[in-house]
Structure formats: structure tokens, C-alpha cells
Amino acid sequence: MADYLGIVPSFTDSSFAGGSSFEIYVARAVEALRSGQCSTVVISFASNQRSAKSRSLGGVVEHHTPEAQFETPYGPLFPLSYYAMAAQRYLHEVPHGRAALSEVAISAREWALLNPVAFRYGTKSLTPADIEGADLISSPLTTADCCLVTDGGGAIVLTTKLVDKKRGVKIIGYGEATTNTSMTSVDDLMVTGAVESGKRAFAMAGITPQDIDVVEVYDSFTITVLLTLEALGFAPRGGAADLLLSGKTRPGGSFPLNTSGGGLSYCHPGQYGILLLVEAVRQLRGECGERQVPHARHALAHGTGGIISTHATVILEKVS
């Protein structure tokens, strides 16, 4: 991108942490801005993974990774089977867990139907039967529990120059955590590193989960959302199921969640984290049209990468 724009950046970071990469980049950008390394940072991503032609089979753990000797012999699909393990545990502990997984997808679709650029815009609302009756792909997850595969991209600009106060949004908190490189080393499938990244972000921001008006969390799979909401403190262990089934996360509800339609119904170009940030900023600016959350002042964006292993939380606040 620097070459295309004809610039020589004073600060560059292209490190990779999967779906949490772009929330991590926000922290790096803020640190670079504060230290004077630069005055304006662009964080961007784009992918044509849906339209690109590839001979790659993918879907398996690389044979050279340390965990391969323990996990690959069982033939897990990467990362699907690992999230399915967590989902299976959730269903074991939470009696209405399957219904809650379905509601994650149903809620996302309702938001996407209000988003003219969503991949699923112009389709129809979903029912539990649509989700649970879809093809089983890795028990208990069906194809409808899995994110889209689309082209897409996004970018955000961070700067020390307040160009337009009316549209200004500032970063008030961020945190990150990396917990595991394999499921073999996970002690509790119901607990993720979002517990730590969330604590750090809220402590820096000086606010609590109750102060957040808009929540944008990675939804690679429906289970990702439930585990993340609980880890961030929006619900107790197993309590995200009740939150989802209350209907509060749908349009017009008191807990606006993944208001673009998320990776499940808006788009998922490979690393969806950049679009969580884009939607959070747009909501705080009041630019979301029919899906706009009224009087939004604080928004949270949380990226999840790997096999529920890398986590980064960003809290944003409207300036004016």
C-alpha cells in the first residue's frame, strides 16, 4: 500500500494474529502516535478470498506445528473443529445452548437485513429450524453457524490531528491476550483470553461493560460470540445464552450486537477484525442509517484469532 500511495512510512507493522490482528494494530498505532513516531496511521486490509481461484486444500493443521503430533492424527478441520469442541462443551453445560447458538445467527441476519452492503441483504430472516436444519459440518456446528466466505476490505485512520470534532472518535482503552496455540493445552473450553484483554481495556478506559452502547465482537462461528460476551463481562458463565434468547441483541433491543450483520451475514474476507472497528466508528458517528443505534457514545470492538487463542479488545468513545 505504501508503494501504491507513493509514501515512505515512518512506522510500519504487518505482524499477524489472525482475527484479532487489527484490534492489536490499534494499540500499536496509538503507542506510535503517542511516542511521536508518526502523526497519522492507516490500518487497512482487503481480500478476494471468495473470487480468487486457488488449488490450496487448506483446512488442516500444518504438520510442522508443535501441536500436530497430538491433534492432527484425529483429522480436525482447522479452525472449524476446534471451535466445534468449544461449542460441544457449551451445550454440555448450558441446557439451552443450542438455541442460543442459533439466536446468534438469527440476530446477525436481522441486522444484515438493514445493511444495504451486507452479503445477505435482501434475503430473509432466519429461524432456529434454518440454523439447526442446515448441513452439519462439525458437530454441533452447522453451515449456518459458520461465518461467510467473501471478498471485502476496510480501513481506519488514526491521527493526532482533530480534523472534524463532530465526527471525531477516540480510543480510550485497549487490551490484548494470547493464551494457547492448541486445544490440547486448554484447561477450560468455556474460558477465553478475552477475560484478560477485556479487563485491561476497561481498566484503561475507566468504564464498565454496562457503559457500552454498541458491541462488535468477532463471529467466526456462533460459539465465538457467546464465549466472548461472557469473557468480557457482559454475562456470567453460561449467561450469554439468556442474553441472546432475550431478544435484546436484535435491532431495537437494549444490547445492540454486531450491528452490521457480522461475519455471519455481512461479510467475512478472512480477517474480519478491521470491519468490527469500521462499524463501531460508524455507529458512534451516527452514519449507519436504518440500523443506527440511537445516542451511541461508547462502542467496543473485540477481535478473536487462531483457535480462540488471540484476543484484543478496543473501546471507543464519541468525541462530541
Short mmCIF file of C-alpha atoms in Angstrom, two decimals:
data_model
loop_
_atom_site.label_atom_id
_atom_site.label_comp_id
_atom_site.label_asym_id
_atom_site.label_seq_id
_atom_site.Cartn_x
_atom_site.Cartn_y
_atom_site.Cartn_z
CA MET A 1 0.00 0.00 0.00
CA ALA A 2 2.83 2.40 0.83
CA ASP A 3 4.28 1.80 -2.63
CA TYR A 4 0.91 2.37 -4.29
CA LEU A 5 0.41 5.62 -2.35
CA GLY A 6 3.95 6.76 -3.07
CA ILE A 7 4.94 7.26 0.56
CA VAL A 8 7.75 6.05 2.83
CA PRO A 9 6.12 5.36 6.22
CA SER A 10 7.95 6.29 9.41
CA PHE A 11 6.15 3.42 11.17
CA THR A 12 5.07 0.04 9.78
CA ASP A 13 3.58 -3.06 11.40
CA SER A 14 2.46 -6.12 9.48
CA SER A 15 2.52 -8.67 12.30
CA PHE A 16 -0.22 -11.28 12.21
CA ALA A 17 -2.51 -12.59 14.95
CA GLY A 18 -5.44 -13.83 12.91
CA GLY A 19 -8.82 -12.25 13.54
CA SER A 20 -7.51 -10.10 16.39
CA SER A 21 -4.75 -8.50 14.29
CA PHE A 22 -6.49 -5.23 13.59
CA GLU A 23 -7.52 -4.55 17.16
CA ILE A 24 -3.89 -5.21 18.11
CA TYR A 25 -2.80 -2.79 15.38
CA VAL A 26 -4.90 -0.10 17.04
CA ALA A 27 -2.85 -0.47 20.22
CA ARG A 28 0.40 -0.32 18.25
CA ALA A 29 -0.81 2.71 16.33
CA VAL A 30 -1.80 4.59 19.49
CA GLU A 31 1.61 3.85 21.01
CA ALA A 32 3.36 5.07 17.85
CA LEU A 33 1.29 8.24 17.80
CA ARG A 34 1.92 8.97 21.47
CA SER A 35 5.67 8.42 21.11
CA GLY A 36 5.86 10.82 18.18
CA GLN A 37 6.93 8.23 15.61
CA CYS A 38 4.13 9.46 13.37
CA SER A 39 1.11 11.76 13.35
CA THR A 40 -1.32 9.73 11.23
CA VAL A 41 -1.73 5.96 10.86
CA VAL A 42 -3.78 3.98 8.35
CA ILE A 43 -4.79 0.43 9.28
CA SER A 44 -6.18 -1.48 6.32
CA PHE A 45 -6.99 -4.92 4.97
CA ALA A 46 -8.57 -6.41 1.86
CA SER A 47 -9.05 -9.90 0.49
CA ASN A 48 -10.64 -11.54 -2.52
CA GLN A 49 -10.82 -14.96 -0.94
CA ARG A 50 -14.25 -15.70 -2.42
CA SER A 51 -13.49 -14.76 -6.02
CA ALA A 52 -9.84 -15.83 -6.06
CA LYS A 53 -9.01 -19.14 -7.70
CA SER A 54 -6.84 -21.43 -5.63
CA ARG A 55 -5.63 -25.01 -5.67
CA SER A 56 -4.97 -24.93 -1.93
CA LEU A 57 -6.84 -27.59 0.01
CA GLY A 58 -6.30 -25.96 3.40
CA GLY A 59 -8.40 -26.94 6.38
CA VAL A 60 -5.76 -28.89 8.29
CA VAL A 61 -3.25 -28.03 10.98
CA GLU A 62 0.19 -27.53 9.46
CA HIS A 63 2.25 -30.65 10.05
CA HIS A 64 5.25 -28.69 11.33
CA THR A 65 3.44 -27.07 14.26
CA PRO A 66 4.24 -28.45 17.73
CA GLU A 67 0.68 -29.46 18.47
CA ALA A 68 0.39 -31.51 15.29
CA GLN A 69 1.64 -34.70 16.92
CA PHE A 70 -1.22 -34.56 19.43
CA GLU A 71 -4.09 -33.30 17.28
CA THR A 72 -3.57 -33.92 13.56
CA PRO A 73 -3.90 -37.73 13.81
CA TYR A 74 -7.57 -37.18 14.71
CA GLY A 75 -8.19 -35.24 11.50
CA PRO A 76 -9.57 -31.92 12.81
CA LEU A 77 -10.52 -29.25 10.28
CA PHE A 78 -8.74 -26.01 11.10
CA PRO A 79 -10.12 -23.94 12.71
CA LEU A 80 -13.67 -25.30 12.49
CA SER A 81 -13.28 -28.47 14.54
CA TYR A 82 -11.64 -26.61 17.40
CA TYR A 83 -14.50 -24.15 17.73
CA ALA A 84 -16.88 -27.09 17.48
CA MET A 85 -15.19 -28.63 20.53
CA ALA A 86 -15.86 -25.45 22.49
CA ALA A 87 -19.45 -25.41 21.24
CA GLN A 88 -19.94 -29.01 22.33
CA ARG A 89 -18.73 -28.13 25.80
CA TYR A 90 -21.06 -25.13 25.89
CA LEU A 91 -24.02 -27.33 25.02
CA HIS A 92 -22.99 -29.76 27.75
CA GLU A 93 -23.01 -27.03 30.41
CA VAL A 94 -25.88 -24.84 29.19
CA PRO A 95 -29.27 -26.58 28.72
CA HIS A 96 -30.50 -24.13 26.07
CA GLY A 97 -27.09 -23.67 24.46
CA ARG A 98 -28.16 -24.93 21.03
CA ALA A 99 -30.98 -22.40 20.89
CA ALA A 100 -28.54 -19.65 21.90
CA LEU A 101 -26.11 -20.57 19.12
CA SER A 102 -28.96 -20.31 16.64
CA GLU A 103 -30.02 -16.93 18.02
CA VAL A 104 -26.53 -15.54 17.38
CA ALA A 105 -27.02 -16.23 13.67
CA ILE A 106 -30.64 -15.09 13.70
CA SER A 107 -29.78 -11.77 15.36
CA ALA A 108 -26.93 -11.16 12.93
CA ARG A 109 -29.23 -11.73 9.97
CA GLU A 110 -31.77 -9.21 11.31
CA TRP A 111 -29.04 -6.56 11.40
CA ALA A 112 -27.79 -7.51 7.94
CA LEU A 113 -31.27 -7.01 6.51
CA LEU A 114 -30.88 -3.35 7.50
CA ASN A 115 -27.43 -3.04 5.90
CA PRO A 116 -27.59 -2.43 2.12
CA VAL A 117 -23.99 -3.58 1.60
CA ALA A 118 -24.34 -6.82 3.59
CA PHE A 119 -23.82 -10.05 1.67
CA ARG A 120 -27.15 -11.36 2.99
CA TYR A 121 -29.06 -8.11 2.45
CA GLY A 122 -32.27 -8.74 0.55
CA THR A 123 -32.58 -12.31 1.76
CA LYS A 124 -34.91 -13.38 4.57
CA SER A 125 -34.99 -13.65 8.33
CA LEU A 126 -33.72 -16.89 9.81
CA THR A 127 -35.48 -19.31 12.14
CA PRO A 128 -33.98 -21.84 14.57
CA ALA A 129 -35.01 -24.55 12.12
CA ASP A 130 -32.96 -22.86 9.38
CA ILE A 131 -29.85 -22.95 11.55
CA GLU A 132 -30.24 -26.35 13.13
CA GLY A 133 -31.52 -27.95 9.94
CA ALA A 134 -28.57 -26.79 7.85
CA ASP A 135 -25.87 -29.27 6.90
CA LEU A 136 -23.90 -30.47 9.90
CA ILE A 137 -20.28 -29.60 9.24
CA SER A 138 -18.53 -30.29 12.57
CA SER A 139 -20.85 -31.32 15.38
CA PRO A 140 -22.64 -29.43 16.82
CA LEU A 141 -21.98 -26.64 14.30
CA THR A 142 -23.90 -26.48 11.03
CA THR A 143 -23.01 -24.43 7.99
CA ALA A 144 -25.31 -21.70 9.33
CA ASP A 145 -23.19 -21.48 12.50
CA CYS A 146 -20.16 -20.58 10.38
CA CYS A 147 -19.09 -17.22 9.00
CA LEU A 148 -19.35 -16.29 5.36
CA VAL A 149 -16.51 -16.57 2.85
CA THR A 150 -16.49 -13.29 0.90
CA ASP A 151 -14.35 -10.66 -0.71
CA GLY A 152 -14.07 -7.46 1.27
CA GLY A 153 -11.88 -4.91 2.94
CA GLY A 154 -11.78 -1.91 5.19
CA ALA A 155 -9.56 0.79 6.64
CA ILE A 156 -9.47 3.16 9.57
CA VAL A 157 -7.38 6.28 10.13
CA LEU A 158 -5.91 7.25 13.50
CA THR A 159 -4.41 10.70 13.90
CA THR A 160 -3.26 13.21 16.49
CA LYS A 161 -4.95 15.93 14.45
CA LEU A 162 -8.60 16.52 15.29
CA VAL A 163 -9.89 17.34 11.82
CA ASP A 164 -13.64 17.24 12.46
CA LYS A 165 -14.80 17.32 16.08
CA LYS A 166 -18.38 16.45 15.14
CA ARG A 167 -17.23 13.17 13.60
CA GLY A 168 -14.35 12.51 15.95
CA VAL A 169 -13.98 9.18 17.73
CA LYS A 170 -11.19 8.48 20.20
CA ILE A 171 -9.60 5.31 21.53
CA ILE A 172 -9.98 5.24 25.31
CA GLY A 173 -8.98 1.68 26.11
CA TYR A 174 -7.37 -1.41 24.68
CA GLY A 175 -6.03 -4.74 25.84
CA GLU A 176 -4.78 -7.97 24.38
CA ALA A 177 -4.05 -11.55 25.45
CA THR A 178 -2.77 -14.72 23.83
CA THR A 179 -3.49 -17.95 25.64
CA ASN A 180 -2.84 -21.07 23.59
CA THR A 181 -1.64 -22.43 20.26
CA SER A 182 -3.61 -25.65 20.51
CA MET A 183 -6.75 -27.00 22.13
CA THR A 184 -4.67 -29.70 23.81
CA SER A 185 -3.33 -27.10 26.23
CA VAL A 186 -6.70 -25.52 27.10
CA ASP A 187 -7.86 -26.33 30.62
CA ASP A 188 -11.38 -24.90 30.31
CA LEU A 189 -13.11 -24.57 26.94
CA MET A 190 -15.61 -22.11 28.43
CA VAL A 191 -12.97 -19.50 29.32
CA THR A 192 -11.01 -17.47 26.77
CA GLY A 193 -8.26 -14.87 26.79
CA ALA A 194 -10.90 -12.19 26.29
CA VAL A 195 -11.19 -12.21 30.08
CA GLU A 196 -7.74 -10.63 30.29
CA SER A 197 -7.92 -8.38 27.23
CA GLY A 198 -11.29 -7.07 28.38
CA LYS A 199 -10.09 -6.35 31.91
CA ARG A 200 -7.16 -4.35 30.56
CA ALA A 201 -9.27 -2.40 28.09
CA PHE A 202 -11.95 -1.49 30.64
CA ALA A 203 -9.35 -0.53 33.25
CA MET A 204 -7.64 1.80 30.78
CA ALA A 205 -10.95 3.29 29.65
CA GLY A 206 -12.20 3.80 33.20
CA ILE A 207 -15.65 2.45 32.37
CA THR A 208 -17.51 -0.86 32.79
CA PRO A 209 -19.35 -3.21 30.42
CA GLN A 210 -22.59 -1.52 31.47
CA ASP A 211 -21.37 1.72 29.87
CA ILE A 212 -21.01 0.23 26.39
CA ASP A 213 -23.73 1.21 23.91
CA VAL A 214 -22.67 -0.86 20.89
CA VAL A 215 -20.89 -4.23 20.95
CA GLU A 216 -19.00 -5.55 17.93
CA VAL A 217 -17.37 -8.95 18.52
CA TYR A 218 -15.80 -11.43 16.15
CA ASP A 219 -18.29 -14.03 14.97
CA SER A 220 -16.24 -16.54 13.04
CA PHE A 221 -18.68 -19.07 14.48
CA THR A 222 -21.76 -18.65 16.64
CA ILE A 223 -19.93 -20.09 19.66
CA THR A 224 -17.27 -17.38 19.38
CA VAL A 225 -19.87 -14.75 20.25
CA LEU A 226 -21.24 -16.50 23.34
CA LEU A 227 -17.80 -17.18 24.80
CA THR A 228 -16.61 -13.64 24.08
CA LEU A 229 -19.60 -11.91 25.65
CA GLU A 230 -19.12 -13.91 28.84
CA ALA A 231 -15.37 -13.35 28.94
CA LEU A 232 -15.78 -9.60 28.50
CA GLY A 233 -18.17 -9.39 31.44
CA PHE A 234 -21.42 -8.80 29.60
CA ALA A 235 -22.82 -12.03 31.05
CA PRO A 236 -21.74 -14.66 33.60
CA ARG A 237 -20.55 -18.12 32.61
CA GLY A 238 -23.31 -19.68 30.52
CA GLY A 239 -25.29 -16.44 30.79
CA ALA A 240 -24.75 -15.22 27.24
CA ALA A 241 -27.35 -17.79 26.22
CA ASP A 242 -30.01 -15.99 28.26
CA LEU A 243 -28.86 -12.63 26.88
CA LEU A 244 -29.22 -13.80 23.29
CA LEU A 245 -32.51 -15.58 23.83
CA SER A 246 -33.99 -12.45 25.44
CA GLY A 247 -34.00 -10.81 22.01
CA LYS A 248 -32.04 -7.82 23.31
CA THR A 249 -29.30 -8.18 20.70
CA ARG A 250 -31.63 -7.73 17.73
CA PRO A 251 -32.43 -4.36 16.11
CA GLY A 252 -34.36 -2.21 18.58
CA GLY A 253 -33.08 -4.21 21.55
CA SER A 254 -31.21 -2.82 24.54
CA PHE A 255 -27.97 -4.66 23.72
CA PRO A 256 -27.06 -3.87 20.08
CA LEU A 257 -24.70 -6.63 18.93
CA ASN A 258 -22.82 -6.91 15.64
CA THR A 259 -24.91 -4.22 14.06
CA SER A 260 -23.56 -4.62 10.53
CA GLY A 261 -24.67 -8.24 10.36
CA GLY A 262 -21.27 -9.52 11.38
CA GLY A 263 -19.16 -12.18 9.76
CA LEU A 264 -22.21 -14.41 9.73
CA SER A 265 -24.36 -12.23 7.46
CA TYR A 266 -22.47 -9.05 6.46
CA CYS A 267 -19.12 -10.26 5.13
CA HIS A 268 -16.03 -12.17 6.15
CA PRO A 269 -12.99 -11.60 3.92
CA GLY A 270 -10.61 -13.69 6.02
CA GLN A 271 -9.73 -11.47 8.95
CA TYR A 272 -12.92 -9.69 9.89
CA GLY A 273 -11.45 -7.62 12.74
CA ILE A 274 -10.97 -4.48 10.64
CA LEU A 275 -14.69 -4.36 9.90
CA LEU A 276 -15.58 -4.56 13.59
CA LEU A 277 -13.67 -1.30 14.04
CA VAL A 278 -15.23 0.30 10.97
CA GLU A 279 -18.75 -0.47 12.17
CA ALA A 280 -18.01 0.74 15.71
CA VAL A 281 -16.75 4.07 14.38
CA ARG A 282 -19.70 4.47 12.02
CA GLN A 283 -22.15 3.82 14.85
CA LEU A 284 -20.51 6.46 17.04
CA ARG A 285 -20.60 8.92 14.15
CA GLY A 286 -24.28 8.24 13.50
CA GLU A 287 -23.66 7.07 9.94
CA CYS A 288 -25.50 3.74 9.94
CA GLY A 289 -28.88 4.72 8.58
CA GLU A 290 -31.69 2.31 9.37
CA ARG A 291 -29.51 0.22 11.68
CA GLN A 292 -28.22 3.21 13.67
CA VAL A 293 -28.14 2.77 17.45
CA PRO A 294 -29.61 5.96 18.99
CA HIS A 295 -27.36 8.12 21.19
CA ALA A 296 -24.38 5.76 21.00
CA ARG A 297 -21.42 7.17 22.94
CA HIS A 298 -19.25 4.14 23.72
CA ALA A 299 -18.53 1.18 21.46
CA LEU A 300 -16.47 -1.97 21.94
CA ALA A 301 -14.74 -3.96 19.22
CA HIS A 302 -13.20 -7.32 20.02
CA GLY A 303 -11.15 -9.48 17.68
CA THR A 304 -10.58 -13.22 18.12
CA GLY A 305 -7.92 -15.14 16.23
CA GLY A 306 -6.47 -18.60 15.92
CA ILE A 307 -8.36 -21.31 17.78
CA ILE A 308 -9.97 -18.91 20.26
CA SER A 309 -6.40 -18.10 21.25
CA THR A 310 -5.53 -14.49 20.38
CA HIS A 311 -7.72 -11.72 21.74
CA ALA A 312 -7.74 -7.94 21.51
CA THR A 313 -10.32 -5.50 22.85
CA VAL A 314 -10.70 -1.85 21.82
CA ILE A 315 -13.05 0.65 23.47
CA LEU A 316 -14.01 3.79 21.56
CA GLU A 317 -15.75 6.98 22.62
CA LYS A 318 -17.55 9.66 20.64
CA VAL A 319 -15.72 12.98 20.96
CA SER A 320 -18.55 15.50 20.76
#
